CSV table of C-alpha atoms in Angstrom, one decimal:
chain,number,residue,atom,x,y,z
A,1,ARG,CA,-3.0,17.1,-0.9
A,2,GLN,CA,-0.1,18.1,1.4
A,3,GLU,CA,-0.2,14.7,3.1
A,4,CYS,CA,0.6,13.0,-0.2
A,5,SER,CA,4.1,14.5,-0.1
A,6,SER,CA,4.8,14.1,3.6
A,7,TYR,CA,4.7,10.4,4.7
A,8,THR,CA,6.9,7.6,5.9
A,9,LEU,CA,7.6,4.8,3.4
A,10,LEU,CA,7.2,1.3,4.7
A,11,ASN,CA,9.0,-1.0,2.2
A,12,ASN,CA,10.3,-4.0,4.1
A,13,GLN,CA,9.3,-7.4,2.7
A,14,ASP,CA,8.2,-8.6,6.1
A,15,ARG,CA,5.2,-6.2,5.8
A,16,ASN,CA,3.9,-8.0,2.8
A,17,ILE,CA,1.1,-10.5,3.5
A,18,LYS,CA,2.8,-13.0,1.1
A,19,TYR,CA,5.9,-13.0,3.2
A,20,ARG,CA,6.4,-16.0,5.3
A,21,SER,CA,8.9,-16.2,8.2
A,22,GLY,CA,10.0,-19.1,10.3
A,23,SER,CA,11.9,-16.6,12.4
A,24,SER,CA,11.0,-16.3,16.1
A,25,SER,CA,11.9,-12.6,15.9
A,26,LEU,CA,8.5,-10.8,15.7
A,27,LEU,CA,7.7,-7.4,14.2
A,28,CYS,CA,5.6,-5.3,16.5
A,29,ASP,CA,4.2,-1.8,15.7
A,30,SER,CA,2.9,-1.0,19.1
A,31,SER,CA,5.4,1.8,19.4
A,32,ILE,CA,5.0,3.3,15.9
A,33,SER,CA,4.6,7.0,15.9
A,34,THR,CA,1.3,8.4,14.7
A,35,GLY,CA,1.6,9.8,11.2
A,36,TRP,CA,1.0,9.2,7.5
A,37,TYR,CA,2.5,6.0,6.1
A,38,ARG,CA,2.7,4.6,2.5
A,39,PHE,CA,3.4,1.0,1.6
A,40,GLY,CA,5.8,0.4,-1.3
A,41,GLY,CA,8.6,-1.8,-2.7
A,42,ASP,CA,8.8,-5.2,-1.2
A,43,ALA,CA,6.0,-4.4,1.3
A,44,GLY,CA,3.4,-4.2,-1.5
A,45,THR,CA,1.3,-1.2,-2.3
A,46,GLN,CA,-1.7,-1.2,0.1
A,47,LEU,CA,-3.3,-2.8,3.1
A,48,SER,CA,-5.2,-5.9,2.4
A,49,THR,CA,-9.0,-5.5,2.2
A,50,THR,CA,-9.8,-9.1,2.9
A,51,CYS,CA,-9.5,-11.0,6.1
A,52,ILE,CA,-6.3,-13.0,6.6
A,53,PRO,CA,-7.4,-15.7,9.0
A,54,ARG,CA,-4.7,-16.4,11.6
A,55,LYS,CA,-4.2,-19.5,13.7
A,56,GLN,CA,-1.6,-19.6,16.4
A,57,ASP,CA,0.9,-21.2,14.0
A,58,PHE,CA,4.3,-20.0,15.3
A,59,ASN,CA,6.1,-21.8,12.4
A,60,ASN,CA,4.3,-19.9,9.7
A,61,LEU,CA,4.2,-16.3,10.6
A,62,LYS,CA,2.7,-13.8,8.1
A,63,CYS,CA,4.3,-10.4,8.1
A,64,ARG,CA,6.5,-11.6,10.9
A,65,THR,CA,3.7,-11.2,13.4
A,66,HIS,CA,1.0,-13.2,15.1
A,67,VAL,CA,-1.7,-10.6,14.7
A,68,VAL,CA,-2.3,-9.5,11.1
A,69,SER,CA,-4.1,-6.2,10.2
A,70,TRP,CA,-6.4,-5.6,7.3
A,71,LEU,CA,-8.7,-2.8,6.0
A,72,ASN,CA,-12.3,-3.7,6.6
A,73,GLY,CA,-13.7,-1.6,3.8
A,74,THR,CA,-12.8,-0.3,0.4
A,75,HIS,CA,-9.9,2.0,-0.5
A,76,PRO,CA,-11.1,5.5,-1.4
A,77,SER,CA,-11.1,7.1,-4.9
A,78,VAL,CA,-9.1,10.3,-5.3
A,79,SER,CA,-12.4,12.3,-5.3
A,80,ASP,CA,-13.4,10.8,-1.9
A,81,GLY,CA,-10.6,12.8,-0.2
A,82,LYS,CA,-9.6,11.7,3.3
A,83,VAL,CA,-11.8,8.9,4.6
A,84,THR,CA,-12.1,6.9,7.8
A,85,ARG,CA,-11.9,3.2,7.6
A,86,ARG,CA,-12.0,0.4,10.1
A,87,VAL,CA,-8.9,-1.8,10.5
A,88,CYS,CA,-9.4,-5.3,11.9
A,89,PHE,CA,-6.8,-7.6,13.4
A,90,SER,CA,-6.9,-11.4,12.7
A,91,TRP,CA,-6.0,-13.6,15.6
A,92,ASP,CA,-6.8,-17.1,16.8
A,93,GLY,CA,-8.8,-17.9,13.6
A,94,ARG,CA,-11.1,-14.8,13.9
A,95,CYS,CA,-11.1,-12.0,11.4
A,96,CYS,CA,-11.9,-9.1,13.8
A,97,TYR,CA,-10.6,-10.4,17.1
A,98,ALA,CA,-12.3,-9.0,20.2
A,99,THR,CA,-12.7,-10.3,23.7
A,100,SER,CA,-13.8,-8.7,26.9
A,101,VAL,CA,-10.1,-8.0,27.5
A,102,ALA,CA,-8.8,-7.1,24.1
A,103,ASN,CA,-10.6,-5.2,21.4
A,104,LEU,CA,-8.3,-5.4,18.4
A,105,LYS,CA,-10.0,-3.1,16.0
A,106,THR,CA,-9.4,0.5,15.3
A,107,TYR,CA,-10.2,3.3,12.8
A,108,ILE,CA,-7.6,5.0,10.6
A,109,GLU,CA,-7.7,7.7,7.9
A,110,VAL,CA,-6.9,6.8,4.3
A,111,ILE,CA,-6.1,9.0,1.3
A,112,ASN,CA,-5.9,8.0,-2.4
A,113,CYS,CA,-2.9,10.1,-3.7
A,114,GLY,CA,-3.6,9.1,-7.3
A,115,TYR,CA,-0.9,6.4,-7.8
A,116,PHE,CA,-0.7,5.2,-4.2
A,117,TYR,CA,-2.5,5.2,-0.9
A,118,ILE,CA,-1.4,6.7,2.4
A,119,TYR,CA,-2.7,5.7,5.9
A,120,LYS,CA,-2.7,7.6,9.1
A,121,LEU,CA,-1.6,5.1,11.6
């Protein structure tokens, strides 16, 4: 697949769910360009597929953010090709946060490139 050789690598440790930061400097992806992204290095290798419950604990930030995303579904096999999966955002103790004002869930495309996954964000 062409996409498997044309992506942006995200390898910062603060993108890893195991990373904890007491820093007040937040990481925000609201201005990220649409495109294919791969996680690697200190960032880990893939989006989490389990809910990461988040409380408003500003002294224990995960991934240097208040709102943590996770893949609500399974990663595809190579033979599945390009698939669409739902991404949820944990906030205020809820796994797929949604209110009448904010609907923090979206759909992305995912490809299994054999040894790694890429995500169209």
